[in-house]
Structures are given as C-alpha cells and as structure tokens.
Tab-separated table of C-alpha atoms in Angstrom:
chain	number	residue	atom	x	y	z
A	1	UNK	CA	50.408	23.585	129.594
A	2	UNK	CA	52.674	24.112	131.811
A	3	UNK	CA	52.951	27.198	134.883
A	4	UNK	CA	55.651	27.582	137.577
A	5	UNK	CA	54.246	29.287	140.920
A	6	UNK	CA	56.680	32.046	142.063
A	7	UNK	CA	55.251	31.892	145.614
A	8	UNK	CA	55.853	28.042	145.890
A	9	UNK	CA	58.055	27.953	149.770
A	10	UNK	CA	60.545	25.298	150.875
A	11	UNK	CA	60.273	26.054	154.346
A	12	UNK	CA	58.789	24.720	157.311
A	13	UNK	CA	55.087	24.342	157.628
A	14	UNK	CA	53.634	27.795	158.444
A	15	UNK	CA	52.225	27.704	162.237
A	16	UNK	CA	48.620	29.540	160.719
A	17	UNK	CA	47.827	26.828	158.009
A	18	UNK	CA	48.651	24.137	160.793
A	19	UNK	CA	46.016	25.878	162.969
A	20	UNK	CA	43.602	24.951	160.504
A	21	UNK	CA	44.895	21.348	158.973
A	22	UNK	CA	47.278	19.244	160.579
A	23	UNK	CA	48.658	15.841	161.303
A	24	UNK	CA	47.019	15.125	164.783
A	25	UNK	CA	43.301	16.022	163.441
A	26	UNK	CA	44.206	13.827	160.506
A	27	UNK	CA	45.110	10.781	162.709
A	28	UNK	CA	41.908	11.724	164.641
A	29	UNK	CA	39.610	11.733	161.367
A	30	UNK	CA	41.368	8.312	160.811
A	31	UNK	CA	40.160	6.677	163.865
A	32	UNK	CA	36.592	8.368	163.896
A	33	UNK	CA	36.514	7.149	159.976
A	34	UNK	CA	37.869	3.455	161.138
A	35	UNK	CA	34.382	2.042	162.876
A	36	UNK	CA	32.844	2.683	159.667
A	37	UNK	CA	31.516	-0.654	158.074
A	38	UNK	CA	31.573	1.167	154.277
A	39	UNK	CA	35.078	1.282	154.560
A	40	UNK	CA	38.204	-1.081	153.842
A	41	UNK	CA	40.060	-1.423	157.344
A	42	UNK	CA	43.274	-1.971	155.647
A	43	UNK	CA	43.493	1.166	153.942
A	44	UNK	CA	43.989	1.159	150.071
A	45	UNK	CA	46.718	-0.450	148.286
A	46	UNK	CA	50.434	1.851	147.387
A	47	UNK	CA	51.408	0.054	143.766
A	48	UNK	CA	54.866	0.321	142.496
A	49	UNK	CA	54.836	0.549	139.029
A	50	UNK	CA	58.183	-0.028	137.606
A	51	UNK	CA	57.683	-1.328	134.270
A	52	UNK	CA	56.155	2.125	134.220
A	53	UNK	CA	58.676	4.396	135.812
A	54	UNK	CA	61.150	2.536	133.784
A	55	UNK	CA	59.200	3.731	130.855
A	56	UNK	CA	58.941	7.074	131.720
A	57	UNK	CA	63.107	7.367	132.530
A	58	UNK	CA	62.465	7.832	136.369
A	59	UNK	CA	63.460	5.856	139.179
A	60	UNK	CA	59.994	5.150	141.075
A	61	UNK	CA	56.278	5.412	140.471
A	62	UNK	CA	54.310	4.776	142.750
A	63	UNK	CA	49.991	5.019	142.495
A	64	UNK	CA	48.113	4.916	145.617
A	65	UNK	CA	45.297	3.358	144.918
A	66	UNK	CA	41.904	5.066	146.261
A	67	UNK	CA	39.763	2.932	143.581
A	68	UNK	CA	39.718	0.236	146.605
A	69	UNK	CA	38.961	2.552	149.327
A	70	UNK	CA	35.214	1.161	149.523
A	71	UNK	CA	32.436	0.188	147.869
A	72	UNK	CA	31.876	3.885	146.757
A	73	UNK	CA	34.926	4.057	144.714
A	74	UNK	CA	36.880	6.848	145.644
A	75	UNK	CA	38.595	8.976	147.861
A	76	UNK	CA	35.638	10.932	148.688
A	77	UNK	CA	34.712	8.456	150.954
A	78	UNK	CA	37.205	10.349	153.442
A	79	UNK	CA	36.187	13.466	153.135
A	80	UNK	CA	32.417	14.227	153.213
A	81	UNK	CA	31.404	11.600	155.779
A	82	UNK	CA	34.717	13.454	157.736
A	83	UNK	CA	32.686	16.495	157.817
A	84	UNK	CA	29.548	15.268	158.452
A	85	UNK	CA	30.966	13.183	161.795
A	86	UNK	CA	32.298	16.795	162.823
A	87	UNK	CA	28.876	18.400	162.122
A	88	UNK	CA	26.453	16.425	164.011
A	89	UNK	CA	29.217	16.265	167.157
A	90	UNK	CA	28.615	19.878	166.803
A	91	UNK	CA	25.173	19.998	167.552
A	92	UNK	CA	25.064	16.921	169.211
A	93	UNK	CA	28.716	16.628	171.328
A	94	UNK	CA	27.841	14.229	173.500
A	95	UNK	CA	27.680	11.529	170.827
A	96	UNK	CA	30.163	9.200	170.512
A	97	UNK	CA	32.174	9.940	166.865
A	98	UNK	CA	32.740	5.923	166.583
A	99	UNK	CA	29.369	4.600	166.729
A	100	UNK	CA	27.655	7.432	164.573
A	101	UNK	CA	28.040	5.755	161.114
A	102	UNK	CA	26.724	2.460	163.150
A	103	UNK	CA	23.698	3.781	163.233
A	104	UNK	CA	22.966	3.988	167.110
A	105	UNK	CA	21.829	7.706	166.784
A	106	UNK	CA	19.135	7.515	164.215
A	107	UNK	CA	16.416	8.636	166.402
A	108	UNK	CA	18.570	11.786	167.132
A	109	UNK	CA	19.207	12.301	164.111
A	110	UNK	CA	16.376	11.837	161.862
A	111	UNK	CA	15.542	15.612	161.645
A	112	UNK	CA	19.210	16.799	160.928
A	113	UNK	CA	19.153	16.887	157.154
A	114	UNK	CA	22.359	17.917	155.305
A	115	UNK	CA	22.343	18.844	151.460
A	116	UNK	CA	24.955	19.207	148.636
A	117	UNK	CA	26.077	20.050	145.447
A	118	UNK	CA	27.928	17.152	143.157
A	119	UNK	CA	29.643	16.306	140.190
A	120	UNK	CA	29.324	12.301	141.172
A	121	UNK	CA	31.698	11.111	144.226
A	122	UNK	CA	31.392	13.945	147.239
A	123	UNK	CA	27.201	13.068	146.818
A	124	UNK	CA	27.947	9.553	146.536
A	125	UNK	CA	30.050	9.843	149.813
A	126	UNK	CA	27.583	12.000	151.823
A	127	UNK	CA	24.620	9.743	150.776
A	128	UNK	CA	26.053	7.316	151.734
A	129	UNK	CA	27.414	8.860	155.136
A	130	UNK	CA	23.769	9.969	156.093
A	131	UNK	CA	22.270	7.188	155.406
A	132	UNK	CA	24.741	5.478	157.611
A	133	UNK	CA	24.224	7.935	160.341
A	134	UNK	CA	20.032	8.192	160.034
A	135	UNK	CA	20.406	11.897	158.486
A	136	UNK	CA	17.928	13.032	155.874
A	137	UNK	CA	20.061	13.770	152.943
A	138	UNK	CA	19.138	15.806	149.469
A	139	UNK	CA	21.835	15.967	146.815
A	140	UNK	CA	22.009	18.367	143.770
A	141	UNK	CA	23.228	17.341	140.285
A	142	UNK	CA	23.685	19.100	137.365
A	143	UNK	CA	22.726	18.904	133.632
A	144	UNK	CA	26.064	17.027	132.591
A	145	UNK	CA	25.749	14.500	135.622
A	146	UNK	CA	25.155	11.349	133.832
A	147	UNK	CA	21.936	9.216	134.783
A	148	UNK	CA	24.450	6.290	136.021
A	149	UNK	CA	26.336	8.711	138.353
A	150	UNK	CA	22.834	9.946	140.056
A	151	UNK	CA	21.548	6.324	140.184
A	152	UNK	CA	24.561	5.618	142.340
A	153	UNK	CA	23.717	8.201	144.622
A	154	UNK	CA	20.231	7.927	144.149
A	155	UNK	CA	21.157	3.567	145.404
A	156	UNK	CA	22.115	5.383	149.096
A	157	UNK	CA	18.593	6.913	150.093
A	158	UNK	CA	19.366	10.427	149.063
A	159	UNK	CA	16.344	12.792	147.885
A	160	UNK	CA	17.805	13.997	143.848
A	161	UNK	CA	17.469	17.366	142.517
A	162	UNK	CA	18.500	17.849	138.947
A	163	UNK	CA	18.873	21.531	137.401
A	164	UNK	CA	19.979	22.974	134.094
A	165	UNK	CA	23.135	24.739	134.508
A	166	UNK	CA	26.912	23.690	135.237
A	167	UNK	CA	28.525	22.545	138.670
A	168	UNK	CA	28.738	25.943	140.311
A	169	UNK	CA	24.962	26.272	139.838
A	170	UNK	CA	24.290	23.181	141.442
A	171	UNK	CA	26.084	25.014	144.581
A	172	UNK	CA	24.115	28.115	144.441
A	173	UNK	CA	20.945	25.578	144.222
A	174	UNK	CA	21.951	23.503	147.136
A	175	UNK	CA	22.712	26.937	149.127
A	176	UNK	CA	18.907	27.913	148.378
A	177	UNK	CA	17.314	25.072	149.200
A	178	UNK	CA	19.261	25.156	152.955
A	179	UNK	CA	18.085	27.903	153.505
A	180	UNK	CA	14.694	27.764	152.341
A	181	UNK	CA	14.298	24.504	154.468
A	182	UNK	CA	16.671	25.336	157.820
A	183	UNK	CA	19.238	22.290	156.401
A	184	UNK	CA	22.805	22.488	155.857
A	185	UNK	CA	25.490	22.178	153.625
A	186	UNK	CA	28.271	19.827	153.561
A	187	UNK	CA	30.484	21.177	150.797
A	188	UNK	CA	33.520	20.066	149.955
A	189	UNK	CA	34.408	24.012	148.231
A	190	UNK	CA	34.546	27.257	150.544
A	191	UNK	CA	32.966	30.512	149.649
A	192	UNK	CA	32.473	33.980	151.780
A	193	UNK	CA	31.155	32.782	155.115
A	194	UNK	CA	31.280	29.451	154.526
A	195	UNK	CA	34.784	27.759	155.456
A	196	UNK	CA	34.564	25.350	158.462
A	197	UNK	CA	32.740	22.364	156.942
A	198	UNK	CA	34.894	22.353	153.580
A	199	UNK	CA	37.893	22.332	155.598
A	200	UNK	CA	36.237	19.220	157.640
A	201	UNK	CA	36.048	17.809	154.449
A	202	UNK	CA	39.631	18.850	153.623
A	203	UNK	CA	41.176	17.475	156.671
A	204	UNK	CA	39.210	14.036	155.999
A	205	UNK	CA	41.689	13.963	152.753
A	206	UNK	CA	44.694	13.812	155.199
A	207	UNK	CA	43.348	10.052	156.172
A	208	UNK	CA	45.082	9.263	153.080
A	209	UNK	CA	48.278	11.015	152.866
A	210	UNK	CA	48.762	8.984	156.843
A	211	UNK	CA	48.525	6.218	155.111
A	212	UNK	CA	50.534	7.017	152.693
A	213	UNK	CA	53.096	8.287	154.635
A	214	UNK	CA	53.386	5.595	156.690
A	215	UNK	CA	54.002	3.081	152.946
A	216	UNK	CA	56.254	5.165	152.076
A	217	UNK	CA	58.550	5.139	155.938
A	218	UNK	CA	57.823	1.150	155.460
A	219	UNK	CA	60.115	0.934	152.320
A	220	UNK	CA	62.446	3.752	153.551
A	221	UNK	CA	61.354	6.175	150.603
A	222	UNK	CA	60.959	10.013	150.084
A	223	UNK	CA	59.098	11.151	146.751
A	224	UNK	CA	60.900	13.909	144.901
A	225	UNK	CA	57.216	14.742	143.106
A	226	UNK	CA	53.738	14.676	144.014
A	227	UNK	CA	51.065	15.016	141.795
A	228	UNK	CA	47.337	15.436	142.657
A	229	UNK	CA	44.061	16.321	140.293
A	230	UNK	CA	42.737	19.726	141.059
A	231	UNK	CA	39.198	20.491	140.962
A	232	UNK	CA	37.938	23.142	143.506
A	233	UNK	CA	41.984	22.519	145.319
A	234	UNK	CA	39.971	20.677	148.459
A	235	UNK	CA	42.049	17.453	147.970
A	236	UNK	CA	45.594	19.033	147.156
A	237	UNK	CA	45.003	21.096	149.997
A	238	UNK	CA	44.161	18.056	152.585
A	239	UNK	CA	47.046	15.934	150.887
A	240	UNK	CA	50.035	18.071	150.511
A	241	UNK	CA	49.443	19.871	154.016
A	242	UNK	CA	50.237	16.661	155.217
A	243	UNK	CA	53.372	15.919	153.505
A	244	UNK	CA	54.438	19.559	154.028
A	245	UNK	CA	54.187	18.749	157.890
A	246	UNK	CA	55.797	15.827	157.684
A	247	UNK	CA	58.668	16.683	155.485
A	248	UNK	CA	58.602	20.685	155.974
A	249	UNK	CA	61.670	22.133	154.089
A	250	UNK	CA	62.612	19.094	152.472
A	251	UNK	CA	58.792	18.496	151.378
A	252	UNK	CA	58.616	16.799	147.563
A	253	UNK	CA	57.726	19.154	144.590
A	254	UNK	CA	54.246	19.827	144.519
A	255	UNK	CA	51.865	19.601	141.203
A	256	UNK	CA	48.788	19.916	140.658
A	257	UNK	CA	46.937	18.906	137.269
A	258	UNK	CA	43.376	19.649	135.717
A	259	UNK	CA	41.285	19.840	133.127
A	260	UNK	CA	42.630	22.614	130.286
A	261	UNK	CA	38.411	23.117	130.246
A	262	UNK	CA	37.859	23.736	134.429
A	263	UNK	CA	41.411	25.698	134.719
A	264	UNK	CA	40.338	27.328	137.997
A	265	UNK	CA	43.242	26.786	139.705
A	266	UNK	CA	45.511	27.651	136.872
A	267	UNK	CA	43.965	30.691	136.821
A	268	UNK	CA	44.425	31.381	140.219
A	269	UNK	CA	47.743	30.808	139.955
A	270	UNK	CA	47.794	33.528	137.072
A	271	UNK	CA	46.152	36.000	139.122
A	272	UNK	CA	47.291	35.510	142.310
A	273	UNK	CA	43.928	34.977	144.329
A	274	UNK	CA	40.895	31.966	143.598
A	275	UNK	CA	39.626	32.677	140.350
A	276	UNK	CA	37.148	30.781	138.135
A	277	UNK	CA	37.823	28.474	135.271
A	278	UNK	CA	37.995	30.278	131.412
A	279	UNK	CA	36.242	26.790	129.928
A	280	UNK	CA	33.487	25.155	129.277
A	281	UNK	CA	33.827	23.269	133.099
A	282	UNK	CA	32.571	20.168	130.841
A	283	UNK	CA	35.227	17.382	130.623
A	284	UNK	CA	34.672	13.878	131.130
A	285	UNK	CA	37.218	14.157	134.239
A	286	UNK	CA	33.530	14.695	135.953
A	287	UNK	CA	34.926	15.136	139.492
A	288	UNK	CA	37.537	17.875	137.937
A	289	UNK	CA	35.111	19.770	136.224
A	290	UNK	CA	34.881	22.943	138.782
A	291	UNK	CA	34.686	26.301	137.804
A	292	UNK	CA	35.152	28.434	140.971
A	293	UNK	CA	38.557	27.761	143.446
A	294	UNK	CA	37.901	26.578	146.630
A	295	UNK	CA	38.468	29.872	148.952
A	296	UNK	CA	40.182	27.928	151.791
A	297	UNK	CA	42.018	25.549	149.664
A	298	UNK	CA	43.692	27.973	147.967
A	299	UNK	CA	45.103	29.531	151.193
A	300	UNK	CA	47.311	26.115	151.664
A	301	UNK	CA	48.387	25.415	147.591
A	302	UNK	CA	49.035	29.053	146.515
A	303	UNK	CA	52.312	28.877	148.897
A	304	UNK	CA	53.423	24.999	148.477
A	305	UNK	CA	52.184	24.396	144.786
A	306	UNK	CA	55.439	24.309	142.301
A	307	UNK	CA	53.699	23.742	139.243
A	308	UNK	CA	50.139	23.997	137.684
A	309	UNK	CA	49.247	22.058	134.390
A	310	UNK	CA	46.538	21.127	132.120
A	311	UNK	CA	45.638	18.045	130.350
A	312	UNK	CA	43.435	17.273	127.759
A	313	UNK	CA	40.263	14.463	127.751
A	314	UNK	CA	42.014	12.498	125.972
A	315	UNK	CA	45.316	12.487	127.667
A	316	UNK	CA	42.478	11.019	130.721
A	317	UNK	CA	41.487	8.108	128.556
A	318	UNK	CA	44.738	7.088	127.152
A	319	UNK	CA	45.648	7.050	130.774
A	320	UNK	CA	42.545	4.362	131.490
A	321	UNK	CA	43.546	2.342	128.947
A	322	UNK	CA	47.131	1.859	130.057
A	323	UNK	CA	46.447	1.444	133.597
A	324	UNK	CA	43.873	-0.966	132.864
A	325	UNK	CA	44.998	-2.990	130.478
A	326	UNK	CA	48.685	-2.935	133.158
A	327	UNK	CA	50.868	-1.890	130.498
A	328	UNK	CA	54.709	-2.260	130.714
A	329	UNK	CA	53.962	-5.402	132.802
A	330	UNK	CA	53.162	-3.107	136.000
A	331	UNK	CA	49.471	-4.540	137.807
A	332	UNK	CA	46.278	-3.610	136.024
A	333	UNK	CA	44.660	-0.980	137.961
A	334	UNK	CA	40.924	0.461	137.985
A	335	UNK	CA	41.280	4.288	137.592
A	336	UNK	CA	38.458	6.033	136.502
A	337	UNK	CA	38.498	9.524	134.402
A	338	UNK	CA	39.532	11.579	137.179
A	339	UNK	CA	41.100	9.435	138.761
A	340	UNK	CA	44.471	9.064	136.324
A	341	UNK	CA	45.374	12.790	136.088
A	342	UNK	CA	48.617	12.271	137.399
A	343	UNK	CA	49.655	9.474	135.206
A	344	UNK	CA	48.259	11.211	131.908
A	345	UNK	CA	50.105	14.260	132.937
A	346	UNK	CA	53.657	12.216	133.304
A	347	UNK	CA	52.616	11.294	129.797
A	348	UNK	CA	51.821	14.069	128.410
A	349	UNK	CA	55.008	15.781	129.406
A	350	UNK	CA	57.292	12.563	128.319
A	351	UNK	CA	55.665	12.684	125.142
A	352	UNK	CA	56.328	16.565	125.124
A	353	UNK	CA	59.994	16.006	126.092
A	354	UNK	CA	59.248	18.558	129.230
A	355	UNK	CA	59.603	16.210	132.370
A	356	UNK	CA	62.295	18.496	132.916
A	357	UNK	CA	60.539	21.204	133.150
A	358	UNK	CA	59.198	20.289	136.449
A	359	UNK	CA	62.773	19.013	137.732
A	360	UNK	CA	61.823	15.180	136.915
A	361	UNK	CA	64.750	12.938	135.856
A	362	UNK	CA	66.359	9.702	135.851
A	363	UNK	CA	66.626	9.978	140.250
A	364	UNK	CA	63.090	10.772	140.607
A	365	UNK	CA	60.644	9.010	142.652
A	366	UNK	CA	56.855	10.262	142.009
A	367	UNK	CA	53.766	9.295	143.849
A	368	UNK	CA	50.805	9.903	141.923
A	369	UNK	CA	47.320	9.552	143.188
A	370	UNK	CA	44.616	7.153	141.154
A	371	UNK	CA	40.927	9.209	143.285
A	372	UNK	CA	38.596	6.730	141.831
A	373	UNK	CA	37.825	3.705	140.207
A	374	UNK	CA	35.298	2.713	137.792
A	375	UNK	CA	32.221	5.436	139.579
A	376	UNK	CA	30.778	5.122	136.110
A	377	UNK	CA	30.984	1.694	134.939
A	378	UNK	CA	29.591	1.669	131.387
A	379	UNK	CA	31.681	4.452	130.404
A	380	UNK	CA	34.575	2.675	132.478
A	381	UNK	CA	34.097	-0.422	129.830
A	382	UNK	CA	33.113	1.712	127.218
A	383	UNK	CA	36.589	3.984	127.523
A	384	UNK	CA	39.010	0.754	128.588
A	385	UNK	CA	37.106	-2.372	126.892
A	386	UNK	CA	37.470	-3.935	130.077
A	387	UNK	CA	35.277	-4.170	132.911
A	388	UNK	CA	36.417	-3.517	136.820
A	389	UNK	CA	35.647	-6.854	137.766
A	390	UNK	CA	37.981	-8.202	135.095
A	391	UNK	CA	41.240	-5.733	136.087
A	392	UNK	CA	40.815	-6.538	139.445
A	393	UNK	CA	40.938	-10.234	138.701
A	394	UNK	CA	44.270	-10.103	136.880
A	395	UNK	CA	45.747	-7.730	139.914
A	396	UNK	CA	48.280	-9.079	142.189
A	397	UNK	CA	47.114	-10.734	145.481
C-alpha cells in the first residue's frame, strides 16, 4: 500500500527543524561516538548492487550497510549511546565526551542509572553504552521479545524486566519504574514532556547519513530516492534531516516503509498529526513493530516524507533470502528482518508494476538502508538457511 503526502516540501531546510537537528551536531556526535572501542572506525560499508538495480530497471542501488556497524549489529549503536554521552555531560559537564565510553568515569557514574523500553536493538545499544560508561542500566522487554533478543542484551550487564503486553507497554513500564526509582529514560520515541533525549538519540542517526554523504560525494552521485524503515519515525527523522540539509531543494524523494501490522506512521500521514498503529504491532520486523509515532519525529517527516508504504512479513523474508544468498550476482549481505525494508519494498512494487508510482524509473539511483544484521541469529539461519558467518565469508574484501 501505497500513500502520497500532500505536505511533502522541496524547499530549503526550514531554519526551526535545523534548530533542533543539524549537520554540525551530527559531525559532533560522530567524533564523541569515534573513541568508542564497540565501534568499527571505518564506518560501515556503501554496496552497489547492480546485478540488482539492473533487475529492478533502475540505474543504481545502493545498500548502506549498518549490519557491520559493530558487534551489536545495527544502527542503533549510533543512536542510544548518542544520547546517553549527551545525558551524563548534562549532569556531569565537565567530563570529557571522548573518554566516557572508556570507562575513566565509572566511579562518577556508578549511581546514574538510565532505563528503557525495547523491541531488541535500542536495549542492546544502551546496555551496551552503560556498561561501557559504568552506568547502572535496566531494560524493559515485552511479551513478543524473543528469549535470544533479551539474552543479547541480557550478555551487556543490563538488569531485564519482562511484562505481558505489546511495545508501547513496555514504555509506560520503563516510565514507572524511573520514576518510582529517581532513574531516567533514554528513549529513542518522544511523548508530552519528554522530547530532548529522543532527539539525542535522533541526531546520533545523522552519524550515518555523514557517512553516507560523504560515499556518495566520493563517486560523484546524487540519489533520486531514499528509502528508510519506519518504526516510531526516530531514524527517518535523524537520516533524511541530513540529506535535506545537505541537498535542500534538490533533496532526493523521501520514503518511508513499515510494517502493514505497526502502520503508525501511515496513519499519521492519514490524519495529519502522530497517530497509533490500526494492527496487531506484532511482525517479525521486531524493531518496526511500534504502535505510537514518535512526537518529535514526526515534526521533521510529516513535511519532507513523499511517500508512505506498507509491506508484508513476508515481503521481509523474501528480502533475507535474496540479499543473503547475493542474488543477481550483487555481494551477499547480512540483513536481518528489519533491516531489508527498503529492498522488499522495491520488490514489492516491481512485482506490483507501481515503481512508478513513486517517480522510480530507468534514471533512478536509490539508496536504501540495510539497519541490522543477523540480531537474532537462529531465526537469521532459520529464515535464510545460511548463517552470518557464512555470507560474510563469500562478501567482497
């Protein structure tokens, strides 16, 4: 399904929404992020896929791969320990942002616990970020969290809550236990009152569209399209504020793809303001399955968004399978569920005959964005029939 936003803007890059993401904090987050150990220093690899694109009847695809970001998988990596560097230099500014994920401040900070709610990858990231930094750390999961996902977490020294319920309860959980216990929470979705630390978390996503960026300038290339998975809008918003900057009026076209089941953005898009999703919120695109639009997010993708859609599950797995088994001769890639949105969409719509529909043709150059890799790994093998270690061993050096 397919929905054209009527208040989608080629124009500059309104002054307000700069005020609150931009390109300088981006390049800031990027060297505060850099010291990190966790993290690859080379950034993560920007695949051409041509036997692909050739497939598809466009001129370029291209996948930026956040599967290799670090050992956590995906491109939460950037965002939550972002926001947590932010937080603690806000009650402790003296610190030096570079050497907080080295651990020198663990004294300091061993009463400074943080909590949060997950599907998977933002707990995985925070863990894994307070732990780093010497911060107590309590995550939330939910009843469709599988046991593999909160073992990962669980690996990083976080204290695991579980609850019946859906992803949105998780939030209202982690927002009681805060303030039962004086602790705070590093979200990566806005609500009423509670903006600055998702948009921390938000600007942390711009680490990868400067890296991106600067790919793209190094082969003298523009993308017509850009596609990026939805869930609560926190990424799209972080991403596409950044290419909006840097290309203002003559920015790409701007989609944005999620579950049919966790359609909150969709909906928004219907009605104009953040709305909640009409599903079940239960896909196995785990880190897409919100229910409630980020507040803040939605202030940047209302105006530069072009086109929502929906896929289906198994448009996701289809999308594994091709990637990892490096159909049409392009290099085998390790993208998890929610991680191939944008590729299953292309498909979806070239199976549909409807690329047209969102202006794509034989000149068009897409970038689409693989989040994760293989955060799951049974289900990974279980979905593909390969296992990460073997994809990555057939890649190109």
């Amino acid at each position: 399904m397919l929905l054209k936003n009527p208040n989608a803007a080629f124009t500059a890059y309104p002054t307000e929404l700069a005020k609150v993401l931009n390109q300088e904090t981006a390049q800031q987050s990027k060297q505060w992020l850099s010291s990190w150990p966790l993290l690859n220093p080379q950034g993560t690899p920007f695949w051409d896929m041509t036997g692909t694109a050739k497939a598809l009847g466009i001129q370029s695809l291209w996948i930026k791969d956040e599967s290799k970001r670090s050992d956590l998988g995906s491109f939460k990596a950037l965002g939550a320990p972002n926001a947590l560097i932010n937080l603690i230099l806000k009650h402790f500014p003296t610190l030096d942002p570079k050497k907080i994920f080295l651990g020198e401040y663990r004294d300091q900070l061993a009463e400074f616990a943080v909590v949060s709610a997950t599907d998977g990858n933002h707990g995985r990231a925070l863990a894994a970020a307070a732990q780093a930094s010497g911060c107590p750390c309590t995550i939330v999961i939910h009843a469709q969290v599988s046991q593999e996902r909160e073992e990962a977490i669980a690996a990083y020294g976080a204290n695991m809550v579980r609850i019946t319920g859906n992803y949105d309860k998780s939030v209202e959980e982690a927002d009681r236990i805060a303030k039962q216990h004086g602790w705070t929470v590093v979200s990566d979705t806005s609500y009423e009152g509670y903006t600055e630390i998702p948009r921390d978390v938000m600007q942390g996503y711009g680490v990868m569209a400067a890296e991106t960026v600067a790919q793209l300038d190094a082969q003298q290339q523009i993308p017509t399209h850009i596609i990026l998975q939805g869930g609560v809008g926190g990424l799209a918003a972080g991403v596409f504020s950044y290419f909006w900057e840097q290309y203002g009026a003559n920015r790409p076209m701007f989609i944005v793809v999620e579950p049919s089941q966790a359609d909150c953005l969709y909906q928004s898009a219907i009605q104009g303001k953040p709305a909640s999703a009409t599903g079940s919120v239960d896909s196995v695109m785990a880190g897409l399955a919100c229910g409630e639009t980020s507040q803040i997010a939605w202030e940047f993708l209302q105006p530069s968004v072009d086109f929502f859609a929906l896929i289906d599950d198994q448009d996701a797995i289809e999308a594994m399978k091709q990637l990892a088994h490096g159909e049409h001769g392009d290099t085998p890639i390790v993208g998890g569920e929610s991680g191939v949105a944008g590729l299953a969409l292309l498909n979806q719509l070239a199976k549909q005959d409807q690329l047209q529909a969102i202006g794509i043709n034989s000149d068009s150059r897409v970038l689409i964005f693989n989040t994760e890799g293989a955060t799951a790994p049974a289900l990974f093998q279980e979905f593909t029939g390969l296992t990460a270690q073997e994809i990555v061993a057939k890649q190109v050096k």
